[in-house]
Short mmCIF file of C-alpha atoms in Angstrom, two decimals:
data_model
loop_
_atom_site.label_atom_id
_atom_site.label_comp_id
_atom_site.label_asym_id
_atom_site.label_seq_id
_atom_site.Cartn_x
_atom_site.Cartn_y
_atom_site.Cartn_z
CA MET A 1 83.17 110.34 123.43
CA THR A 2 84.70 113.58 122.18
CA PRO A 3 87.44 115.20 124.32
CA PRO A 4 86.00 118.14 126.26
CA THR A 5 86.96 121.69 125.45
CA VAL A 6 88.61 124.05 127.92
CA ALA A 7 85.39 126.03 128.37
CA LEU A 8 83.50 122.95 129.59
CA ILE A 9 86.19 121.65 131.99
CA ARG A 10 85.60 122.25 135.68
CA GLU A 11 87.86 119.53 137.11
CA ARG A 12 90.71 117.38 135.90
CA LEU A 13 89.61 114.15 134.23
CA ASP A 14 90.88 110.60 133.92
CA VAL A 15 91.08 110.04 130.18
CA ALA A 16 91.71 107.19 127.73
CA TYR A 17 93.84 107.17 124.59
CA ALA A 18 93.52 104.52 121.83
CA ARG A 19 95.28 104.18 118.50
CA ILE A 20 95.56 101.61 115.73
CA SER A 21 97.99 101.84 112.79
CA ASP A 22 95.92 100.16 110.08
CA ASP A 23 92.14 100.05 109.88
CA ASP A 24 91.46 98.73 106.38
CA ARG A 25 87.71 98.70 106.75
CA GLY A 26 87.47 102.09 108.44
CA ALA A 27 85.12 100.60 111.05
CA ALA A 28 87.27 101.61 114.06
CA GLU A 29 86.83 98.13 115.53
CA GLY A 30 90.43 98.06 116.82
CA VAL A 31 90.23 101.34 118.75
CA ASP A 32 86.75 100.50 120.04
CA SER A 33 88.13 97.26 121.47
CA GLN A 34 90.98 99.18 123.14
CA HIS A 35 88.53 101.61 124.74
CA GLU A 36 86.47 98.70 126.10
CA GLU A 37 89.58 97.22 127.75
CA ILE A 38 90.56 100.62 129.14
CA ASP A 39 87.04 101.24 130.51
CA GLU A 40 87.02 97.90 132.35
CA ASP A 41 90.51 98.49 133.77
CA ALA A 42 89.59 102.01 134.86
CA GLU A 43 86.36 100.86 136.57
CA GLU A 44 88.26 98.18 138.50
CA ALA A 45 90.79 100.82 139.61
CA GLY A 46 88.03 103.17 140.70
CA ARG A 47 89.01 105.87 138.19
CA PRO A 48 86.23 105.88 135.54
CA ILE A 49 87.07 107.42 132.20
CA GLY A 50 85.83 110.96 131.74
CA ALA A 51 86.99 111.58 128.14
CA ARG A 52 88.39 109.62 125.20
CA TYR A 53 91.08 110.48 122.68
CA THR A 54 91.31 108.37 119.52
CA ASP A 55 93.61 108.21 116.48
CA ASN A 56 92.28 105.58 114.09
CA SER A 57 94.41 104.03 111.32
CA ILE A 58 97.44 106.26 112.06
CA SER A 59 100.95 104.98 112.70
CA ALA A 60 102.88 106.24 115.73
CA TRP A 61 106.31 106.03 114.11
CA ASN A 62 106.16 107.12 110.49
CA GLY A 63 105.82 110.86 111.05
CA SER A 64 102.03 110.93 110.57
CA GLU A 65 100.16 113.71 112.33
CA ARG A 66 98.06 112.32 115.20
CA ALA A 67 95.43 114.93 115.88
CA ASP A 68 94.03 113.50 119.12
CA TYR A 69 97.49 112.75 120.53
CA GLN A 70 98.44 116.39 120.04
CA ARG A 71 95.14 117.47 121.58
CA LEU A 72 95.81 115.20 124.56
CA LEU A 73 99.19 116.89 125.14
CA ARG A 74 97.61 120.35 124.84
CA ASP A 75 94.84 119.48 127.31
CA ALA A 76 97.40 118.01 129.73
CA ALA A 77 99.47 121.20 129.51
CA GLN A 78 96.33 123.24 130.31
CA GLY A 79 95.67 121.28 133.50
CA MET A 80 92.62 119.45 132.18
CA VAL A 81 93.96 115.89 132.58
CA ALA A 82 94.55 114.02 135.84
CA SER A 83 95.57 110.66 134.34
CA VAL A 84 95.92 108.92 130.97
CA ARG A 85 95.14 105.22 130.54
CA VAL A 86 96.18 103.14 127.47
CA THR A 87 96.23 99.42 126.65
CA ALA A 88 100.03 99.48 126.18
CA ALA A 89 102.85 102.03 126.03
CA ASP A 90 103.32 101.69 122.27
CA ARG A 91 99.77 103.00 121.71
CA LEU A 92 101.07 106.39 122.88
CA CYS A 93 104.46 106.43 121.13
CA ARG A 94 107.09 104.26 119.48
CA ASP A 95 109.83 106.84 119.38
CA VAL A 96 112.09 107.34 122.41
CA ARG A 97 112.46 111.10 121.86
CA GLU A 98 108.69 111.49 121.71
CA GLY A 99 108.38 109.33 124.82
CA LEU A 100 110.82 111.51 126.76
CA ASP A 101 108.94 114.66 125.74
CA LEU A 102 105.69 113.06 126.94
CA VAL A 103 107.31 112.20 130.30
CA ASP A 104 108.42 115.83 130.72
CA THR A 105 104.94 117.15 129.89
CA PHE A 106 103.14 114.72 132.20
CA ASN A 107 105.55 115.37 135.09
CA ALA A 108 105.34 119.14 134.64
CA HIS A 109 101.54 119.04 134.92
CA GLU A 110 101.17 116.14 137.38
CA VAL A 111 99.53 113.72 134.93
CA ARG A 112 99.65 110.04 135.91
CA LEU A 113 100.06 107.31 133.26
CA PHE A 114 98.42 103.88 133.45
CA SER A 115 98.66 100.88 131.13
CA VAL A 116 96.26 97.92 131.05
CA ALA A 117 99.23 95.66 130.29
CA ARG A 118 101.59 96.91 133.05
CA GLY A 119 99.71 99.06 135.53
CA GLU A 120 100.94 102.51 136.52
CA TYR A 121 104.17 103.96 135.19
CA ASN A 122 105.45 106.14 138.04
CA LEU A 123 107.01 108.79 135.84
CA ARG A 124 108.39 110.69 138.82
CA ARG A 125 110.70 107.80 139.65
CA ALA A 126 113.65 106.61 137.54
CA GLN A 127 112.35 103.04 137.41
CA GLY A 128 108.93 104.12 136.18
CA ARG A 129 110.44 106.24 133.42
CA ALA A 130 112.85 103.41 132.50
CA ASP A 131 109.98 100.90 132.29
CA PHE A 132 107.99 103.22 130.01
CA ILE A 133 110.93 103.85 127.64
CA ALA A 134 111.86 100.14 127.68
CA ASP A 135 108.34 99.15 126.62
CA ILE A 136 108.48 101.71 123.79
CA ASN A 137 111.84 100.28 122.66
CA ILE A 138 110.57 96.69 122.73
CA ALA A 139 107.59 97.59 120.53
CA ASN A 140 109.88 99.56 118.19
CA LYS A 141 112.26 96.60 117.92
CA GLU A 142 109.47 94.11 117.21
CA SER A 143 108.05 96.36 114.48
CA GLY A 144 111.51 96.79 112.95
CA ILE A 145 112.18 93.04 112.94
CA LYS A 146 108.79 92.38 111.37
CA SER A 147 109.44 95.04 108.72
CA GLU A 148 112.85 93.52 107.92
CA ARG A 149 111.34 90.03 107.63
CA VAL A 150 108.69 91.29 105.24
CA THR A 151 111.29 93.16 103.18
CA LEU A 152 113.52 90.09 102.88
CA ALA A 153 110.55 87.89 101.99
CA ARG A 154 109.47 90.33 99.26
CA LYS A 155 113.02 90.39 97.89
CA ARG A 156 113.20 86.58 97.80
CA GLN A 157 109.84 86.42 96.05
CA ALA A 158 110.99 88.93 93.43
CA ARG A 159 114.23 87.04 92.79
CA THR A 160 112.41 83.74 92.28
CA GLY A 161 109.71 85.31 90.13
CA ALA A 162 107.02 84.53 92.71
CA TYR A 163 104.00 86.80 93.07
CA GLY A 164 104.27 88.97 96.16
CA GLY A 165 100.56 89.35 96.81
CA GLY A 166 98.34 92.42 96.76
CA ILE A 167 95.82 93.62 94.21
CA ARG A 168 95.98 91.93 90.81
CA ARG A 169 97.89 93.93 88.22
CA PHE A 170 96.13 94.82 84.99
CA GLY A 171 97.26 92.36 82.31
CA TRP A 172 98.09 89.53 84.72
CA GLY A 173 96.25 86.71 86.47
CA VAL A 174 95.02 83.63 84.61
CA PRO A 175 92.34 81.49 86.36
CA THR A 176 93.74 78.10 87.42
CA GLY A 177 90.36 76.41 87.79
CA ARG A 178 90.74 76.23 91.57
CA VAL A 179 88.91 78.32 94.16
CA ARG A 180 89.68 79.46 97.69
CA SER A 181 87.48 80.62 100.50
CA LYS A 182 87.62 84.34 101.31
CA CYS A 183 86.14 86.01 104.39
CA LEU A 184 84.18 89.15 103.58
CA ASN A 185 84.20 90.47 107.16
CA PRO A 186 87.29 89.07 108.93
CA LYS A 187 86.95 91.37 111.95
CA ALA A 188 83.41 90.31 112.75
CA PRO A 189 82.66 87.78 115.53
CA LEU A 190 83.25 84.17 114.44
CA ASP A 191 79.55 83.29 114.19
CA GLU A 192 78.85 86.37 112.00
CA ARG A 193 81.62 85.99 109.43
CA GLU A 194 80.64 85.50 105.78
CA TYR A 195 82.66 83.53 103.23
CA VAL A 196 82.65 83.32 99.43
CA ASP A 197 84.60 81.21 96.95
CA VAL A 198 86.95 83.21 94.74
CA PRO A 199 89.06 81.90 91.83
CA VAL A 200 92.75 81.20 92.35
CA LEU A 201 94.79 83.08 89.73
CA ASP A 202 98.22 82.36 88.29
CA MET A 203 99.74 85.82 88.62
CA GLY A 204 102.83 84.85 86.61
CA LYS A 205 100.88 84.52 83.37
CA PRO A 206 99.47 87.32 81.18
CA ARG A 207 95.69 87.58 80.94
CA ALA A 208 94.98 87.32 77.21
CA ASP A 209 92.29 90.01 76.82
CA GLU A 210 94.04 92.59 79.01
CA ALA A 211 97.47 91.82 77.51
CA ASP A 212 96.04 92.44 74.03
CA GLU A 213 94.61 95.74 75.26
CA ILE A 214 98.01 96.79 76.61
CA ARG A 215 99.68 95.95 73.28
CA ARG A 216 97.02 98.02 71.54
CA TRP A 217 97.84 100.99 73.79
CA ALA A 218 101.54 100.71 73.00
CA THR A 219 100.93 100.47 69.26
CA GLU A 220 98.58 103.44 69.23
CA LEU A 221 100.81 105.68 71.32
CA LEU A 222 103.84 104.96 69.16
CA ALA A 223 101.78 105.53 66.01
CA THR A 224 100.23 108.79 67.23
CA ARG A 225 103.38 110.21 68.84
CA GLY A 226 102.09 109.84 72.37
CA ASN A 227 98.55 111.20 71.99
CA MET A 228 97.32 110.10 75.40
CA ALA A 229 94.02 112.01 75.24
CA GLN A 230 93.10 110.16 72.07
CA LEU A 231 94.08 106.84 73.61
CA LEU A 232 91.97 107.42 76.73
CA ALA A 233 88.99 108.38 74.59
CA GLY A 234 89.29 105.06 72.75
CA ILE A 235 89.65 103.09 76.00
CA ASN A 236 86.48 104.64 77.39
CA ALA A 237 84.61 104.18 74.11
CA ARG A 238 85.45 100.44 74.12
CA GLY A 239 84.32 100.10 77.73
CA VAL A 240 87.62 98.67 78.97
CA LEU A 241 87.31 97.79 82.66
CA THR A 242 89.93 98.57 85.28
CA VAL A 243 91.10 95.77 87.60
CA SER A 244 88.76 96.99 90.35
CA GLN A 245 85.80 97.08 87.99
CA ALA A 246 86.59 93.72 86.36
CA ASP A 247 87.12 91.95 89.69
CA GLY A 248 84.15 93.59 91.39
CA ARG A 249 86.22 95.21 94.14
CA ILE A 250 84.56 97.71 96.45
CA LEU A 251 86.71 100.82 96.87
CA ARG A 252 86.73 102.64 100.19
CA ARG A 253 88.32 105.86 101.34
CA GLY A 254 88.13 106.85 104.97
CA GLY A 255 85.84 103.88 105.59
CA ARG A 256 83.30 105.03 102.99
CA GLU A 257 82.51 103.34 99.71
CA VAL A 258 83.49 105.43 96.68
CA GLU A 259 82.87 105.08 92.95
CA HIS A 260 85.49 103.73 90.57
CA SER A 261 87.16 106.67 88.85
CA GLY A 262 88.09 104.73 85.69
CA TRP A 263 91.16 105.23 83.54
CA ASN A 264 93.52 108.19 83.58
CA GLU A 265 96.87 109.09 82.04
CA LYS A 266 98.83 108.35 85.20
CA THR A 267 97.49 104.78 85.44
CA VAL A 268 98.01 103.98 81.76
CA ARG A 269 101.51 105.43 81.82
CA ARG A 270 102.42 103.43 84.94
CA ILE A 271 101.23 100.18 83.35
CA LEU A 272 103.06 100.73 80.07
CA THR A 273 106.39 101.77 81.57
CA ALA A 274 106.61 99.43 84.57
CA PRO A 275 109.37 96.77 84.28
CA ARG A 276 106.74 94.12 85.09
CA ILE A 277 105.12 94.71 81.67
CA SER A 278 108.31 93.33 80.07
CA GLY A 279 108.47 90.44 82.52
CA HIS A 280 111.04 91.84 84.97
CA ALA A 281 110.86 91.43 88.76
CA VAL A 282 111.24 94.62 90.78
CA HIS A 283 112.07 95.21 94.43
CA GLN A 284 111.99 98.73 95.91
CA GLY A 285 112.06 100.30 92.46
CA GLN A 286 115.03 98.29 91.16
CA ILE A 287 114.97 95.41 88.65
CA ILE A 288 116.49 92.43 90.48
CA LYS A 289 115.58 89.70 88.00
CA TRP A 290 115.22 90.15 84.25
CA ASN A 291 112.68 88.04 82.34
CA ALA A 292 111.14 86.55 85.47
CA TRP A 293 107.76 86.20 83.71
CA PRO A 294 106.52 86.12 80.10
CA ALA A 295 106.63 89.64 78.66
CA ILE A 296 103.52 91.45 77.46
CA LEU A 297 105.64 94.12 75.74
CA PRO A 298 109.24 93.65 74.56
CA GLU A 299 111.79 95.62 76.56
CA GLU A 300 112.66 97.77 73.54
CA THR A 301 108.98 98.77 73.22
CA ARG A 302 108.82 99.67 76.91
CA GLN A 303 111.94 101.81 76.57
CA ALA A 304 110.50 103.46 73.46
CA LEU A 305 107.35 104.33 75.42
CA ILE A 306 109.41 105.74 78.29
CA THR A 307 111.30 107.93 75.81
CA LEU A 308 108.09 109.01 74.08
CA LEU A 309 106.11 109.79 77.24
CA ASP A 310 109.06 111.67 78.77
CA ASP A 311 109.55 113.79 75.65
CA PRO A 312 108.94 117.46 76.57
CA ALA A 313 107.87 118.11 72.97
CA ARG A 314 104.90 115.77 73.39
CA VAL A 315 101.64 117.70 73.64
CA THR A 316 100.25 117.17 77.13
CA THR A 317 98.01 120.19 77.59
CA PRO A 318 94.32 119.32 77.99
CA GLY A 319 91.99 120.14 75.14
CA ASN A 320 89.30 118.73 72.90
CA THR A 321 90.00 115.17 71.77
CA PRO A 322 90.14 115.10 67.94
CA LYS A 323 87.11 113.50 66.31
CA TRP A 324 87.82 114.23 62.63
CA LEU A 325 90.35 112.91 60.13
CA ILE A 326 91.97 116.01 58.68
CA SER A 327 91.40 118.78 61.23
CA LYS A 328 94.27 121.05 62.19
CA SER A 329 97.09 118.96 63.71
CA ARG A 330 96.95 116.26 61.02
CA GLY A 331 95.89 118.98 58.74
CA ALA A 332 94.42 119.58 55.40
CA MET A 333 95.32 122.88 53.79
CA CYS A 334 92.85 125.50 52.65
CA GLY A 335 92.88 125.94 48.86
CA GLN A 336 91.21 129.35 48.86
CA CYS A 337 93.53 131.65 50.78
CA ASP A 338 97.14 132.64 50.33
CA GLN A 339 97.99 132.54 54.02
CA ASP A 340 98.68 128.80 54.37
CA GLY A 341 95.49 128.34 56.35
CA MET A 342 94.58 124.92 57.71
CA VAL A 343 91.07 123.53 57.97
CA THR A 344 89.47 122.83 61.30
CA VAL A 345 85.97 121.73 62.26
CA ARG A 346 83.31 124.25 63.20
CA HIS A 347 79.58 123.87 63.67
CA ASN A 348 76.88 125.79 61.82
CA SER A 349 73.25 125.21 60.91
CA LYS A 350 74.27 122.34 58.58
CA GLY A 351 76.28 120.55 61.29
CA PRO A 352 80.05 120.04 61.66
CA VAL A 353 81.94 121.54 58.70
CA TYR A 354 85.57 121.89 57.65
CA ARG A 355 86.48 125.57 57.50
CA CYS A 356 89.74 127.43 57.08
CA ASP A 357 91.02 128.77 60.39
CA THR A 358 92.43 131.83 58.62
CA CYS A 359 89.97 132.95 55.92
CA ASN A 360 86.91 131.09 57.31
CA LYS A 361 86.05 129.69 53.87
CA GLY A 362 85.22 126.14 52.88
CA ASN A 363 82.28 124.93 54.95
CA GLN A 364 82.47 121.37 53.63
CA LEU A 365 80.42 118.87 55.65
CA ALA A 366 82.95 117.02 57.84
CA PRO A 367 81.24 113.58 57.94
CA LEU A 368 81.07 113.42 54.13
CA VAL A 369 84.67 114.59 53.72
CA ASP A 370 85.93 112.04 56.25
CA GLU A 371 84.00 109.23 54.57
CA TYR A 372 85.51 110.10 51.19
CA VAL A 373 89.06 110.53 52.52
CA GLY A 374 88.73 107.20 54.37
CA ALA A 375 87.64 105.45 51.16
CA VAL A 376 90.62 106.93 49.27
CA ALA A 377 92.92 105.80 52.08
CA CYS A 378 91.56 102.22 52.00
CA GLU A 379 92.09 102.05 48.22
CA ARG A 380 95.71 103.14 48.67
CA LEU A 381 96.20 100.75 51.59
CA SER A 382 95.12 97.80 49.46
CA ARG A 383 97.77 98.34 46.77
CA PRO A 384 100.69 95.90 46.56
CA ASP A 385 103.26 98.74 46.64
CA LEU A 386 102.18 99.90 50.11
CA ALA A 387 105.37 98.45 51.56
CA GLU A 388 107.36 101.15 49.78
CA LEU A 389 105.82 103.77 52.07
CA ILE A 390 106.86 101.97 55.21
CA THR A 391 110.20 103.06 56.60
CA PRO A 392 112.20 99.87 57.05
CA PRO A 393 113.42 99.04 60.57
CA ARG A 394 116.95 99.96 61.50
CA PRO A 395 119.00 96.81 60.86
CA ASP A 396 122.03 98.47 62.40
CA ILE A 397 120.42 98.65 65.86
CA ASP A 398 121.41 95.74 68.12
CA VAL A 399 118.57 95.77 70.63
CA THR A 400 120.16 93.12 72.88
CA ALA A 401 123.42 95.02 73.08
CA LEU A 402 121.60 98.27 73.86
CA ARG A 403 119.65 96.62 76.68
CA GLU A 404 122.87 95.23 78.17
CA ALA A 405 124.53 98.63 77.88
CA MET A 406 121.60 100.31 79.63
CA THR A 407 121.80 97.78 82.47
CA ALA A 408 125.54 98.42 82.79
CA PHE A 409 125.05 102.20 83.05
CA GLN A 410 122.29 101.77 85.64
CA GLN A 411 124.62 99.51 87.63
CA LYS A 412 127.35 102.12 87.33
CA LYS A 413 125.04 104.70 88.93
CA THR A 414 124.34 102.32 91.83
CA GLU A 415 128.04 101.55 92.31
CA SER A 416 128.97 105.23 92.32
CA SER A 417 126.34 105.93 94.99
CA LEU A 418 127.80 103.16 97.15
CA ALA A 419 131.31 104.52 96.58
CA TYR A 420 130.17 107.96 97.71
CA ALA A 421 128.54 106.44 100.82
CA ARG A 422 131.83 104.70 101.65
CA GLY A 423 133.78 107.92 101.13
CA SER A 424 135.73 106.58 98.12
CA ILE A 425 134.60 109.48 95.93
CA ASP A 426 133.39 113.00 96.65
CA LEU A 427 130.04 114.56 95.74
CA GLU A 428 131.38 116.24 92.59
CA MET A 429 132.69 112.91 91.27
CA LEU A 430 129.38 111.21 92.09
CA GLU A 431 127.36 113.83 90.21
CA THR A 432 129.72 113.61 87.21
CA VAL A 433 129.36 109.83 86.98
CA LYS A 434 125.58 109.95 87.35
CA ALA A 435 125.19 112.77 84.81
CA GLU A 436 127.23 110.89 82.19
CA ALA A 437 125.34 107.64 82.89
CA ASP A 438 122.00 109.46 82.53
CA ARG A 439 123.17 110.99 79.24
CA GLN A 440 124.15 107.57 77.88
CA ILE A 441 120.89 105.99 79.06
CA SER A 442 118.91 108.75 77.35
CA THR A 443 120.80 108.12 74.08
CA ILE A 444 120.17 104.38 74.32
CA ARG A 445 116.46 104.91 74.92
CA GLY A 446 116.28 107.05 71.80
CA GLN A 447 117.91 104.26 69.75
CA LEU A 448 115.51 101.70 71.21
CA ALA A 449 112.61 103.97 70.29
CA GLU A 450 113.80 103.99 66.68
CA ALA A 451 113.94 100.20 66.69
CA ALA A 452 110.46 99.82 68.18
CA ALA A 453 108.49 102.53 66.37
CA ASP A 454 106.52 100.43 63.89
CA SER A 455 104.56 102.23 61.17
CA PRO A 456 100.75 102.08 61.53
CA LEU A 457 100.73 101.01 57.87
CA VAL A 458 102.21 97.59 58.73
CA ASP A 459 98.83 96.07 59.65
CA PHE A 460 97.57 96.71 56.11
CA LEU A 461 100.27 94.74 54.29
CA GLY A 462 98.09 91.64 54.05
CA ALA A 463 94.99 93.53 52.88
CA SER A 464 94.89 92.81 49.14
CA THR A 465 91.41 94.27 48.54
CA GLU A 466 89.68 97.50 49.51
CA GLN A 467 87.20 95.47 51.58
CA ALA A 468 90.03 93.86 53.55
CA ALA A 469 91.73 97.23 54.04
CA ALA A 470 88.41 98.75 55.15
CA LYS A 471 88.06 96.02 57.79
CA VAL A 472 91.50 96.83 59.24
CA TRP A 473 90.72 100.56 58.95
CA GLY A 474 87.56 100.01 61.01
CA SER A 475 89.57 98.46 63.84
CA LYS A 476 91.77 101.55 64.20
CA SER A 477 91.14 104.44 66.56
CA ILE A 478 90.57 107.93 65.19
CA GLY A 479 94.09 108.84 66.33
CA GLU A 480 95.62 106.00 64.31
CA ARG A 481 93.49 106.85 61.27
CA ARG A 482 94.62 110.46 61.41
CA GLU A 483 98.27 109.34 61.47
CA ILE A 484 97.66 106.96 58.54
CA VAL A 485 96.13 109.74 56.48
CA ARG A 486 99.12 111.95 57.29
CA LEU A 487 101.49 109.24 56.04
CA LEU A 488 99.50 108.51 52.88
CA MET A 489 98.43 111.83 51.44
CA ASP A 490 98.24 115.62 51.45
CA VAL A 491 94.73 117.09 51.33
CA VAL A 492 93.67 120.53 50.13
CA VAL A 493 90.06 121.63 50.72
CA LEU A 494 88.33 123.95 48.21
CA LYS A 495 84.91 125.57 48.42
CA GLY A 496 82.12 123.14 47.61
CA ASP A 497 78.40 122.51 47.83
CA PRO A 498 77.31 123.01 51.46
CA TYR A 499 74.82 120.10 51.25
CA ARG A 500 76.68 117.38 49.33
CA LEU A 501 80.24 116.39 48.60
CA ASP A 502 81.87 117.11 45.29
CA PRO A 503 85.11 115.03 45.11
CA ASP A 504 86.60 117.63 42.78
CA THR A 505 86.68 120.09 45.69
CA LEU A 506 89.13 117.84 47.56
CA VAL A 507 92.61 117.85 46.06
CA ILE A 508 94.33 114.70 47.33
CA THR A 509 98.01 114.18 46.50
CA PRO A 510 99.42 110.73 47.36
CA LYS A 511 102.78 110.72 49.10
CA ARG A 512 105.61 108.91 47.40
CA ALA A 513 108.08 106.49 48.86
CA PRO A 514 111.46 108.09 49.66
CA LYS A 515 114.10 107.46 47.03
CA ALA A 516 116.79 105.02 47.99
CA VAL A 517 120.25 106.52 48.34
CA SER A 518 122.78 104.54 46.34
CA PRO A 519 126.09 103.85 48.08
CA GLU A 520 129.05 105.74 46.72
#
């Protein structure tokens, strides 16, 4: 029943208010049950309910806006309400200040307050007001104790490396071979509940197929300098399922079923940079146990990804996802103009063609050019001297020492915050310590990125034939192929036949290995 408007009111009504903090299914079963109890209590008291106010799935003590509660107060202030009936005091409020304000409003406008659990609170008498506030405090205390118990339990679970429950994380959850019974409609009457068997998963072990996918993401992002748009295009092209899609979960918002939205940059970024991906246990945003589980990505790779994805120089503006090997950003040069033009792909009557973005000359068919450039790349990738093009890893970087140093600086930030809270240091000193720690952490992340940034050419070292190189080439995304071409060669496009490819119109210059610097 919807609360009446002022225009329709002719006499003051006895009204009911119901609220539940968490309605996962959106079926309003909790508030409906409260209204049934209130209706029965009101009928027995001879004061039938004339209007209902309901706030479903809204907490009374986390600052959430309760629309019907506010409407109830407004209607009471306008003289529309004779009495309010609830199942218990904490349905109205769990904050003492809010409770006192409600008492003032109800007393000012002669509104009586009834509870199914206690009867009438005589708000005009000290004892009635004390009983109401005491019941609010008891509910507040019980909620606080429960919250503290849950927090401590979650912290213990994190410290021991135990899974804390919730939705399965992408990359984790290996079937154990056991099953458990799950109720599909736990709030239904006992004789109407439905059960299904679901597999029991070991959430401390990486799921092989999803872990491999995560490693592929990391490799591609490091190889393509953080090209997230290209990565997402590849994920969608391969038909990679999210956890909800893979596990057949039904998503609901506001009680209504909604479609799975698929992958996005925020989700991929969160997976790749979360401490859990390197096997660390986290509680309230802080790592409290290192190496609690097997790592999917090494810590140095995770730090390299954090550095890369936080780099302001990384291109993040939306645009067309590249589909061609040598267009613009990985660019081939135009060989027909003197303005250092670069070729990009345009469409004409012949299809997609490479054309100079400055002089508009060229018009070479893009599919044929890409096929030829790819063949040249595979031939180069199959040579035994490929290793000379690969920048060797930094042997001077001690990854373990850097990780320990980063942990020490993070601990220093925590200790300085505690010192400030105790009054041992002032705000200026706190900000100085944190700024220096952040600077050092940023430097360490940069060094870790250098240690983890493998060349995309590494996977071709075992390909001794063009056929073997072509097989590896075929497994790479277009973003990785574009980066490989950039590392292998410079391409200049001349004017050619608009209907076939003439290799002589593509000037390809192989890149040479950097000369070693001899020690003095």
